[in-house]
Amino acid sequence: MQKFTTLISTAVPLAVENIDTDQIIPARFLKATTREGFGENLFRDWRYNPDGSPKPDFVLNNPQYKGEILVTGKNFGCGSSREHAAWAIADYGFRVVVSSFFADIFKNNALNNGILPVVVSDAFLKKLFAAIESHPQTQIEVNLEQQTITLLEDGSQESFDINPYKKTCLINGYDDIDYLLSLKAEIEAFENGRLTGQV
Amino acid sequence: MKPRTLFDKIWDSHVVTSRPGHPDVLYIDKHFIHEVTSPQAFAGLRRRGLPVFRTNRTVATADHNVPTKDQHLPIKDALSRMQVETLTKNCADFGIELYGLGHPYQGIVHVIGPELGITQPGMTIVCGDSHTSTHGAFGTIAFGIGTSEVEQVLATQCILQYKPKRMKIEVNGTLGKGVTSKDIILYIISKISAGGATGYFVEYAGSAIRSLSMEARMTICNMSIEMGARGGLIAPDQTTFEYLKGRPFAPQGEAWEKALAYWQTLYTDEEAEFDRVLTFDAADIEPMITYGTNPGMGIKITDRIPTANELADTSELPSFRKSLEYMGLREGAPIKGQPVDYVFIGSCTNSRIEDLRQVAAFVKGKKKAPHVEVWVIPGSQQVRKQAQAEGLDRIFAEAGFEMRGAGCSACLGMNEDKIPPGKYCISTSNRNFEGRQGPGARTFLASPLSAAAAAITGSVTDVREML
């Protein structure tokens, strides 16, 4: 997994709430058997007309907004468990998604793919949207070590939570599977010790 | 011992190790896989040179990508075909049981697990599919996972999880005529919103829940994820045990007695504490329908669509307007009488034999409205076979309903079954997201009875007027 420590970047504002994973990557694009190439169809039906031409009103098609940070409304990533949503976001080039809250499965999927989901207060989220929309070049700093997100133009800052295990994984680029594989002996001992009536 | 919830009892008995600063390592009893979210996990195993750790704990089927017509022929869409073939190859290479296309057990993963008796009380169950919560109806901890986690389970039979908070949702009293378990869950989600249970694992309780059949309980647990919950469960009882007895993979003889003794310990202790408790009165629940583009946007079929002024939270206004624009509906307008073009009866929410029986009993002797196309998609080959044995297929045919082969079908706009752009579909599935049933498709979520009523009248109808 790609490591994450600190990122300074401009951001893309997508002020919509309850963005579900069907919007992030519609099911008809889930037919690949590899993890690559999903960025092309990120937000497909909001980004393109049925004939494939870009929709000029959609934020990813607005040349003013660029960057590795996606700022979105609350309950981002709800719905389907498809990890393809996280792959699409990463493949497009985002490293951080900021929202006032994330759906659980998406959050796990993001963390398992080196994407940092940053949860901020409603007030700070509003401030971010206002700052980015009035000044698309505005720089935002996300510091994982310090667990802070800072709007560099005025220094306003908020701390964010992340569980210590996932923080260590991101900083060092560790995958969960490495940790689980290191516990093989304990898992086997658990199996041997089970006395319940289950199959 | 401290009183514990059912959730805690199952969770605690599956923790392999719990280290400070680390999530719990949770042992997984059953792992279901399907063609869409597993190929990259197998690719990961190959890259790392790992076998599947416990092949007997994973079961595979093909459901999302399969056509529901001409299932005996090769899949026409090349990418879909390749994904299904990849599953077949992966299962053969790694030694996993596959109920693929053409197998008598094939069907929607959350329909076949229970009907085969693979899903049993007290288990931990995961699948790379958010509707894995369905299995909670049997008193299991069941939840959806991503593909990286599918790989972890294949490699170690374990998953890393922080314990969610506990929520109890009680529904007490008696359901009115024409009100089903689908209406209960749409009602609950409309009350607490599409994100209202995020971070929680829900236990459904109360006399109205207890009175439900297993099929009806599955419908409720299925949609737990639609309010953001990690999962939802119902304590097993006599209804559960009777459903399981004699199913192909249920324990038999002495093993059954032993399992039953364990299952009977699976309930929430009286004094156990929940982080949040919600109580609803079954008498307040009426046939429900969604008008917007998330499952929390639901109303009683007899209600008007809310107006912007009625929104509790003004920050939701832009999303509310975007939603109504997509749906082509007006704020404040009644939903009853809204014409529909398609009726979809199916999906892991409502495609079980009981759903089909209920629909057949209602439509017997009636005819669909001429302009409406009606699809009945059984959840599994077994459901289809049973429906044919009971003559339900003839009732559907006489009513102008088209019954097809088993699969996820028009629930998710991935296979051939899609709702065309701009068309309205009343659907017994679980998601009304933009484009969920196909690009531009407009979805009304409702119960099988309400969907059947709309099929007959051609518009959104209060089924109670026809009973």
PDB file of C-alpha atoms in Angstrom, chain B residues 114-351:
ATOM      1  CA  PRO B 114     -30.382 -19.223   4.211  1.00  0.00           C
ATOM      2  CA  GLU B 115     -32.423 -21.534   1.994  1.00  0.00           C
ATOM      3  CA  LEU B 116     -29.661 -24.148   1.945  1.00  0.00           C
ATOM      4  CA  GLY B 117     -29.269 -23.952   5.726  1.00  0.00           C
ATOM      5  CA  ILE B 118     -25.673 -22.724   5.421  1.00  0.00           C
ATOM      6  CA  THR B 119     -26.595 -19.634   7.439  1.00  0.00           C
ATOM      7  CA  GLN B 120     -27.087 -20.673  11.065  1.00  0.00           C
ATOM      8  CA  PRO B 121     -27.593 -18.841  14.363  1.00  0.00           C
ATOM      9  CA  GLY B 122     -24.533 -17.620  16.233  1.00  0.00           C
ATOM     10  CA  MET B 123     -22.296 -17.477  13.173  1.00  0.00           C
ATOM     11  CA  THR B 124     -20.134 -14.681  11.912  1.00  0.00           C
ATOM     12  CA  ILE B 125     -20.733 -14.267   8.180  1.00  0.00           C
ATOM     13  CA  VAL B 126     -19.141 -11.915   5.673  1.00  0.00           C
ATOM     14  CA  CYS B 127     -19.405 -11.366   1.937  1.00  0.00           C
ATOM     15  CA  GLY B 128     -18.163  -8.736  -0.463  1.00  0.00           C
ATOM     16  CA  ASP B 129     -21.659  -7.330  -0.662  1.00  0.00           C
ATOM     17  CA  SER B 130     -23.316  -4.811   1.625  1.00  0.00           C
ATOM     18  CA  HIS B 131     -26.574  -6.771   1.841  1.00  0.00           C
ATOM     19  CA  THR B 132     -24.834  -9.539   3.760  1.00  0.00           C
ATOM     20  CA  SER B 133     -26.741  -8.038   6.696  1.00  0.00           C
ATOM     21  CA  THR B 134     -29.648 -10.206   5.435  1.00  0.00           C
ATOM     22  CA  HIS B 135     -28.245 -13.238   7.271  1.00  0.00           C
ATOM     23  CA  GLY B 136     -28.681 -11.393  10.581  1.00  0.00           C
ATOM     24  CA  ALA B 137     -32.291 -12.590  10.520  1.00  0.00           C
ATOM     25  CA  PHE B 138     -30.970 -15.907  11.883  1.00  0.00           C
ATOM     26  CA  GLY B 139     -29.181 -14.298  14.831  1.00  0.00           C
ATOM     27  CA  THR B 140     -25.799 -13.953  13.148  1.00  0.00           C
ATOM     28  CA  ILE B 141     -23.251 -11.174  12.939  1.00  0.00           C
ATOM     29  CA  ALA B 142     -23.270 -10.704   9.183  1.00  0.00           C
ATOM     30  CA  PHE B 143     -21.912  -7.746   7.286  1.00  0.00           C
ATOM     31  CA  GLY B 144     -20.565  -6.608   3.945  1.00  0.00           C
ATOM     32  CA  ILE B 145     -16.861  -6.149   3.288  1.00  0.00           C
ATOM     33  CA  GLY B 146     -14.577  -4.800   0.577  1.00  0.00           C
ATOM     34  CA  THR B 147     -12.402  -6.863  -1.722  1.00  0.00           C
ATOM     35  CA  SER B 148      -9.201  -6.341   0.315  1.00  0.00           C
ATOM     36  CA  GLU B 149     -11.099  -7.873   3.216  1.00  0.00           C
ATOM     37  CA  VAL B 150     -12.345 -10.733   1.016  1.00  0.00           C
ATOM     38  CA  GLU B 151      -8.693 -11.500   0.378  1.00  0.00           C
ATOM     39  CA  GLN B 152      -7.934 -11.370   4.115  1.00  0.00           C
ATOM     40  CA  VAL B 153     -10.736 -13.817   4.889  1.00  0.00           C
ATOM     41  CA  LEU B 154      -9.657 -16.174   2.123  1.00  0.00           C
ATOM     42  CA  ALA B 155      -6.091 -16.057   3.423  1.00  0.00           C
ATOM     43  CA  THR B 156      -6.706 -16.224   7.177  1.00  0.00           C
ATOM     44  CA  GLN B 157     -10.447 -16.844   7.836  1.00  0.00           C
ATOM     45  CA  CYS B 158     -10.281 -13.639   9.916  1.00  0.00           C
ATOM     46  CA  ILE B 159     -11.006  -9.977   9.569  1.00  0.00           C
ATOM     47  CA  LEU B 160      -9.904  -6.892  11.512  1.00  0.00           C
ATOM     48  CA  GLN B 161     -12.809  -5.023  13.047  1.00  0.00           C
ATOM     49  CA  TYR B 162     -13.450  -2.398  15.674  1.00  0.00           C
ATOM     50  CA  LYS B 163     -16.526  -3.325  17.633  1.00  0.00           C
ATOM     51  CA  PRO B 164     -19.438  -1.135  16.543  1.00  0.00           C
ATOM     52  CA  LYS B 165     -21.880   0.458  18.993  1.00  0.00           C
ATOM     53  CA  ARG B 166     -25.135  -1.353  19.743  1.00  0.00           C
ATOM     54  CA  MET B 167     -28.573  -0.111  18.819  1.00  0.00           C
ATOM     55  CA  LYS B 168     -31.880  -1.735  19.607  1.00  0.00           C
ATOM     56  CA  ILE B 169     -34.874  -1.024  17.389  1.00  0.00           C
ATOM     57  CA  GLU B 170     -38.106  -2.262  18.872  1.00  0.00           C
ATOM     58  CA  VAL B 171     -41.322  -2.492  16.892  1.00  0.00           C
ATOM     59  CA  ASN B 172     -44.299  -3.414  19.010  1.00  0.00           C
ATOM     60  CA  GLY B 173     -47.909  -4.151  18.213  1.00  0.00           C
ATOM     61  CA  THR B 174     -49.772  -5.618  15.272  1.00  0.00           C
ATOM     62  CA  LEU B 175     -49.277  -4.727  11.622  1.00  0.00           C
ATOM     63  CA  GLY B 176     -52.313  -3.539   9.714  1.00  0.00           C
ATOM     64  CA  LYS B 177     -53.796  -5.238   6.659  1.00  0.00           C
ATOM     65  CA  GLY B 178     -51.558  -4.897   3.593  1.00  0.00           C
ATOM     66  CA  VAL B 179     -48.572  -3.780   5.676  1.00  0.00           C
ATOM     67  CA  THR B 180     -45.484  -5.986   5.341  1.00  0.00           C
ATOM     68  CA  SER B 181     -41.981  -6.247   6.751  1.00  0.00           C
ATOM     69  CA  LYS B 182     -40.712  -4.167   3.812  1.00  0.00           C
ATOM     70  CA  ASP B 183     -42.944  -1.356   5.021  1.00  0.00           C
ATOM     71  CA  ILE B 184     -41.506  -1.734   8.536  1.00  0.00           C
ATOM     72  CA  ILE B 185     -37.943  -1.261   7.372  1.00  0.00           C
ATOM     73  CA  LEU B 186     -38.752   1.552   4.906  1.00  0.00           C
ATOM     74  CA  TYR B 187     -40.607   3.251   7.757  1.00  0.00           C
ATOM     75  CA  ILE B 188     -37.655   2.898  10.151  1.00  0.00           C
ATOM     76  CA  ILE B 189     -35.185   4.232   7.571  1.00  0.00           C
ATOM     77  CA  SER B 190     -37.468   7.173   6.770  1.00  0.00           C
ATOM     78  CA  LYS B 191     -37.479   8.012  10.487  1.00  0.00           C
ATOM     79  CA  ILE B 192     -33.743   7.817  11.109  1.00  0.00           C
ATOM     80  CA  SER B 193     -32.323   8.668   7.629  1.00  0.00           C
ATOM     81  CA  ALA B 194     -29.939   6.914   5.254  1.00  0.00           C
ATOM     82  CA  GLY B 195     -27.010   7.526   7.611  1.00  0.00           C
ATOM     83  CA  GLY B 196     -28.850   7.350  10.937  1.00  0.00           C
ATOM     84  CA  ALA B 197     -27.407   4.053  12.136  1.00  0.00           C
ATOM     85  CA  THR B 198     -23.831   4.514  10.889  1.00  0.00           C
ATOM     86  CA  GLY B 199     -21.381   3.082  13.400  1.00  0.00           C
ATOM     87  CA  TYR B 200     -23.983   0.788  14.951  1.00  0.00           C
ATOM     88  CA  PHE B 201     -24.958  -2.833  14.815  1.00  0.00           C
ATOM     89  CA  VAL B 202     -28.729  -3.112  15.216  1.00  0.00           C
ATOM     90  CA  GLU B 203     -30.819  -5.687  17.033  1.00  0.00           C
ATOM     91  CA  TYR B 204     -34.456  -5.714  15.915  1.00  0.00           C
ATOM     92  CA  ALA B 205     -36.854  -6.733  18.655  1.00  0.00           C
ATOM     93  CA  GLY B 206     -40.430  -6.302  19.830  1.00  0.00           C
ATOM     94  CA  SER B 207     -43.647  -8.190  19.257  1.00  0.00           C
ATOM     95  CA  ALA B 208     -44.124  -7.045  15.651  1.00  0.00           C
ATOM     96  CA  ILE B 209     -40.676  -8.373  14.688  1.00  0.00           C
ATOM     97  CA  ARG B 210     -41.195 -11.622  16.619  1.00  0.00           C
ATOM     98  CA  SER B 211     -44.422 -12.300  14.734  1.00  0.00           C
ATOM     99  CA  LEU B 212     -42.651 -12.273  11.353  1.00  0.00           C
ATOM    100  CA  SER B 213     -41.660 -15.278   9.255  1.00  0.00           C
ATOM    101  CA  MET B 214     -37.979 -15.869   8.445  1.00  0.00           C
ATOM    102  CA  GLU B 215     -38.447 -14.470   4.941  1.00  0.00           C
ATOM    103  CA  ALA B 216     -39.980 -11.292   6.352  1.00  0.00           C
ATOM    104  CA  ARG B 217     -37.194 -10.987   8.933  1.00  0.00           C
ATOM    105  CA  MET B 218     -34.600 -11.291   6.175  1.00  0.00           C
ATOM    106  CA  THR B 219     -36.208  -8.357   4.346  1.00  0.00           C
ATOM    107  CA  ILE B 220     -35.743  -6.197   7.434  1.00  0.00           C
ATOM    108  CA  CYS B 221     -32.157  -7.226   8.193  1.00  0.00           C
ATOM    109  CA  ASN B 222     -31.300  -6.906   4.492  1.00  0.00           C
ATOM    110  CA  MET B 223     -31.915  -3.158   4.539  1.00  0.00           C
ATOM    111  CA  SER B 224     -29.979  -2.424   7.758  1.00  0.00           C
ATOM    112  CA  ILE B 225     -27.165  -1.115   5.595  1.00  0.00           C
ATOM    113  CA  GLU B 226     -29.557   1.414   4.022  1.00  0.00           C
ATOM    114  CA  MET B 227     -29.527   3.383   7.272  1.00  0.00           C
ATOM    115  CA  GLY B 228     -25.767   2.999   7.516  1.00  0.00           C
ATOM    116  CA  ALA B 229     -25.739   0.191  10.100  1.00  0.00           C
ATOM    117  CA  ARG B 230     -22.880  -2.288   9.965  1.00  0.00           C
ATOM    118  CA  GLY B 231     -25.538  -4.978  10.195  1.00  0.00           C
ATOM    119  CA  GLY B 232     -28.756  -5.969  11.891  1.00  0.00           C
ATOM    120  CA  LEU B 233     -29.812  -9.131  13.685  1.00  0.00           C
ATOM    121  CA  ILE B 234     -32.828 -10.787  15.251  1.00  0.00           C
ATOM    122  CA  ALA B 235     -32.571 -13.300  18.090  1.00  0.00           C
ATOM    123  CA  PRO B 236     -33.299 -16.821  16.868  1.00  0.00           C
ATOM    124  CA  ASP B 237     -36.477 -18.474  18.123  1.00  0.00           C
ATOM    125  CA  GLN B 238     -38.849 -21.319  17.280  1.00  0.00           C
ATOM    126  CA  THR B 239     -39.598 -19.690  13.894  1.00  0.00           C
ATOM    127  CA  THR B 240     -35.870 -19.776  13.092  1.00  0.00           C
ATOM    128  CA  PHE B 241     -35.374 -23.366  14.201  1.00  0.00           C
ATOM    129  CA  GLU B 242     -38.407 -24.612  12.274  1.00  0.00           C
ATOM    130  CA  TYR B 243     -37.192 -22.841   9.135  1.00  0.00           C
ATOM    131  CA  LEU B 244     -33.747 -24.442   9.399  1.00  0.00           C
ATOM    132  CA  LYS B 245     -34.719 -27.988  10.260  1.00  0.00           C
ATOM    133  CA  GLY B 246     -34.142 -30.380   7.368  1.00  0.00           C
ATOM    134  CA  ARG B 247     -32.408 -27.917   5.055  1.00  0.00           C
ATOM    135  CA  PRO B 248     -29.513 -29.436   3.060  1.00  0.00           C
ATOM    136  CA  PHE B 249     -26.673 -27.990   5.179  1.00  0.00           C
ATOM    137  CA  ALA B 250     -28.453 -27.738   8.524  1.00  0.00           C
ATOM    138  CA  PRO B 251     -27.105 -30.072  11.197  1.00  0.00           C
ATOM    139  CA  GLN B 252     -28.920 -33.385  11.525  1.00  0.00           C
ATOM    140  CA  GLY B 253     -29.607 -35.946  14.242  1.00  0.00           C
ATOM    141  CA  GLU B 254     -27.375 -35.542  17.262  1.00  0.00           C
ATOM    142  CA  ALA B 255     -25.609 -32.560  15.721  1.00  0.00           C
ATOM    143  CA  TRP B 256     -28.987 -30.834  15.379  1.00  0.00           C
ATOM    144  CA  GLU B 257     -29.765 -31.325  19.080  1.00  0.00           C
ATOM    145  CA  LYS B 258     -26.373 -30.004  20.069  1.00  0.00           C
ATOM    146  CA  ALA B 259     -26.690 -26.994  17.760  1.00  0.00           C
ATOM    147  CA  LEU B 260     -30.202 -26.297  18.994  1.00  0.00           C
ATOM    148  CA  ALA B 261     -29.035 -26.259  22.615  1.00  0.00           C
ATOM    149  CA  TYR B 262     -26.428 -23.641  21.689  1.00  0.00           C
ATOM    150  CA  TRP B 263     -28.822 -21.586  19.568  1.00  0.00           C
ATOM    151  CA  GLN B 264     -31.243 -21.381  22.481  1.00  0.00           C
ATOM    152  CA  THR B 265     -28.619 -19.422  24.446  1.00  0.00           C
ATOM    153  CA  LEU B 266     -28.564 -16.741  21.767  1.00  0.00           C
ATOM    154  CA  TYR B 267     -30.635 -13.863  23.121  1.00  0.00           C
ATOM    155  CA  THR B 268     -29.995 -10.496  24.714  1.00  0.00           C
ATOM    156  CA  ASP B 269     -29.885 -10.687  28.505  1.00  0.00           C
ATOM    157  CA  GLU B 270     -32.615  -8.706  30.199  1.00  0.00           C
ATOM    158  CA  GLU B 271     -30.417  -6.073  31.794  1.00  0.00           C
ATOM    159  CA  ALA B 272     -28.033  -5.722  28.841  1.00  0.00           C
ATOM    160  CA  GLU B 273     -27.341  -2.177  27.730  1.00  0.00           C
ATOM    161  CA  PHE B 274     -27.550  -0.683  24.269  1.00  0.00           C
ATOM    162  CA  ASP B 275     -25.908   2.564  23.187  1.00  0.00           C
ATOM    163  CA  ARG B 276     -29.164   3.666  21.600  1.00  0.00           C
ATOM    164  CA  VAL B 277     -32.732   2.372  21.765  1.00  0.00           C
ATOM    165  CA  LEU B 278     -35.527   3.328  19.375  1.00  0.00           C
ATOM    166  CA  THR B 279     -39.114   2.199  19.757  1.00  0.00           C
ATOM    167  CA  PHE B 280     -41.830   2.264  17.121  1.00  0.00           C
ATOM    168  CA  ASP B 281     -45.503   1.370  17.130  1.00  0.00           C
ATOM    169  CA  ALA B 282     -46.563  -1.066  14.395  1.00  0.00           C
ATOM    170  CA  ALA B 283     -49.975   0.611  14.270  1.00  0.00           C
ATOM    171  CA  ASP B 284     -48.362   3.775  12.870  1.00  0.00           C
ATOM    172  CA  ILE B 285     -46.825   1.884   9.932  1.00  0.00           C
ATOM    173  CA  GLU B 286     -48.657   1.966   6.599  1.00  0.00           C
ATOM    174  CA  PRO B 287     -47.625   0.853   3.112  1.00  0.00           C
ATOM    175  CA  MET B 288     -44.480   2.879   2.405  1.00  0.00           C
ATOM    176  CA  ILE B 289     -42.811   4.153  -0.746  1.00  0.00           C
ATOM    177  CA  THR B 290     -39.703   6.200  -1.511  1.00  0.00           C
ATOM    178  CA  TYR B 291     -39.919   9.357  -3.611  1.00  0.00           C
ATOM    179  CA  GLY B 292     -36.238  10.376  -3.714  1.00  0.00           C
ATOM    180  CA  THR B 293     -32.804   9.008  -4.428  1.00  0.00           C
ATOM    181  CA  ASN B 294     -31.809   7.476  -1.124  1.00  0.00           C
ATOM    182  CA  PRO B 295     -33.743   4.908   0.921  1.00  0.00           C
ATOM    183  CA  GLY B 296     -34.265   7.421   3.735  1.00  0.00           C
ATOM    184  CA  MET B 297     -36.530   9.476   1.462  1.00  0.00           C
ATOM    185  CA  GLY B 298     -39.633   7.425   2.175  1.00  0.00           C
ATOM    186  CA  ILE B 299     -43.243   8.333   2.938  1.00  0.00           C
ATOM    187  CA  LYS B 300     -46.534   6.594   3.511  1.00  0.00           C
ATOM    188  CA  ILE B 301     -48.166   5.890   0.163  1.00  0.00           C
ATOM    189  CA  THR B 302     -51.073   8.106   1.223  1.00  0.00           C
ATOM    190  CA  ASP B 303     -48.771  11.044   2.102  1.00  0.00           C
ATOM    191  CA  ARG B 304     -47.609  13.946  -0.013  1.00  0.00           C
ATOM    192  CA  ILE B 305     -43.950  14.376  -0.999  1.00  0.00           C
ATOM    193  CA  PRO B 306     -42.496  16.810   1.568  1.00  0.00           C
ATOM    194  CA  THR B 307     -41.888  20.445   0.694  1.00  0.00           C
ATOM    195  CA  ALA B 308     -38.548  22.197   1.147  1.00  0.00           C
ATOM    196  CA  ASN B 309     -40.025  24.040   4.160  1.00  0.00           C
ATOM    197  CA  GLU B 310     -40.783  20.757   5.884  1.00  0.00           C
ATOM    198  CA  LEU B 311     -37.168  19.550   5.860  1.00  0.00           C
ATOM    199  CA  ALA B 312     -35.760  19.199   9.354  1.00  0.00           C
ATOM    200  CA  ASP B 313     -32.277  20.230   8.261  1.00  0.00           C
ATOM    201  CA  THR B 314     -31.856  23.123   5.790  1.00  0.00           C
ATOM    202  CA  SER B 315     -28.398  21.873   4.808  1.00  0.00           C
ATOM    203  CA  GLU B 316     -30.202  19.016   3.031  1.00  0.00           C
ATOM    204  CA  LEU B 317     -32.000  21.405   0.689  1.00  0.00           C
ATOM    205  CA  PRO B 318     -29.625  21.179  -2.313  1.00  0.00           C
ATOM    206  CA  SER B 319     -29.587  17.374  -2.164  1.00  0.00           C
ATOM    207  CA  PHE B 320     -33.390  17.305  -1.756  1.00  0.00           C
ATOM    208  CA  ARG B 321     -33.884  19.498  -4.841  1.00  0.00           C
ATOM    209  CA  LYS B 322     -31.342  17.517  -6.879  1.00  0.00           C
ATOM    210  CA  SER B 323     -33.198  14.358  -5.917  1.00  0.00           C
ATOM    211  CA  LEU B 324     -36.663  15.595  -6.946  1.00  0.00           C
ATOM    212  CA  GLU B 325     -35.277  16.946 -10.196  1.00  0.00           C
ATOM    213  CA  TYR B 326     -33.778  13.556 -10.995  1.00  0.00           C
ATOM    214  CA  MET B 327     -37.049  11.839 -10.125  1.00  0.00           C
ATOM    215  CA  GLY B 328     -39.111  14.340 -12.120  1.00  0.00           C
ATOM    216  CA  LEU B 329     -41.396  14.882  -9.123  1.00  0.00           C
ATOM    217  CA  ARG B 330     -42.756  18.038  -7.450  1.00  0.00           C
ATOM    218  CA  GLU B 331     -42.431  18.875  -3.790  1.00  0.00           C
ATOM    219  CA  GLY B 332     -45.754  18.729  -1.959  1.00  0.00           C
ATOM    220  CA  ALA B 333     -47.370  16.534  -4.619  1.00  0.00           C
ATOM    221  CA  PRO B 334     -49.187  13.292  -3.756  1.00  0.00           C
ATOM    222  CA  ILE B 335     -47.325  10.115  -4.724  1.00  0.00           C
ATOM    223  CA  LYS B 336     -50.448   7.988  -5.050  1.00  0.00           C
ATOM    224  CA  GLY B 337     -51.563   7.936  -8.666  1.00  0.00           C
ATOM    225  CA  GLN B 338     -48.050   8.539 -10.019  1.00  0.00           C
ATOM    226  CA  PRO B 339     -47.818   6.414 -13.190  1.00  0.00           C
ATOM    227  CA  VAL B 340     -45.186   3.680 -13.393  1.00  0.00           C
ATOM    228  CA  ASP B 341     -43.638   2.055 -16.474  1.00  0.00           C
ATOM    229  CA  TYR B 342     -41.920  -0.967 -14.945  1.00  0.00           C
ATOM    230  CA  VAL B 343     -42.505  -3.232 -11.977  1.00  0.00           C
ATOM    231  CA  PHE B 344     -39.566  -5.202 -10.605  1.00  0.00           C
ATOM    232  CA  ILE B 345     -40.297  -7.945  -8.087  1.00  0.00           C
ATOM    233  CA  GLY B 346     -37.001  -9.456  -7.026  1.00  0.00           C
ATOM    234  CA  SER B 347     -33.567  -8.791  -5.397  1.00  0.00           C
ATOM    235  CA  CYS B 348     -32.043 -10.079  -2.153  1.00  0.00           C
ATOM    236  CA  THR B 349     -34.669  -7.998  -0.317  1.00  0.00           C
ATOM    237  CA  ASN B 350     -37.845  -9.563  -1.717  1.00  0.00           C
ATOM    238  CA  SER B 351     -37.407 -12.524  -4.062  1.00  0.00           C
TER     239      SER B 351
END
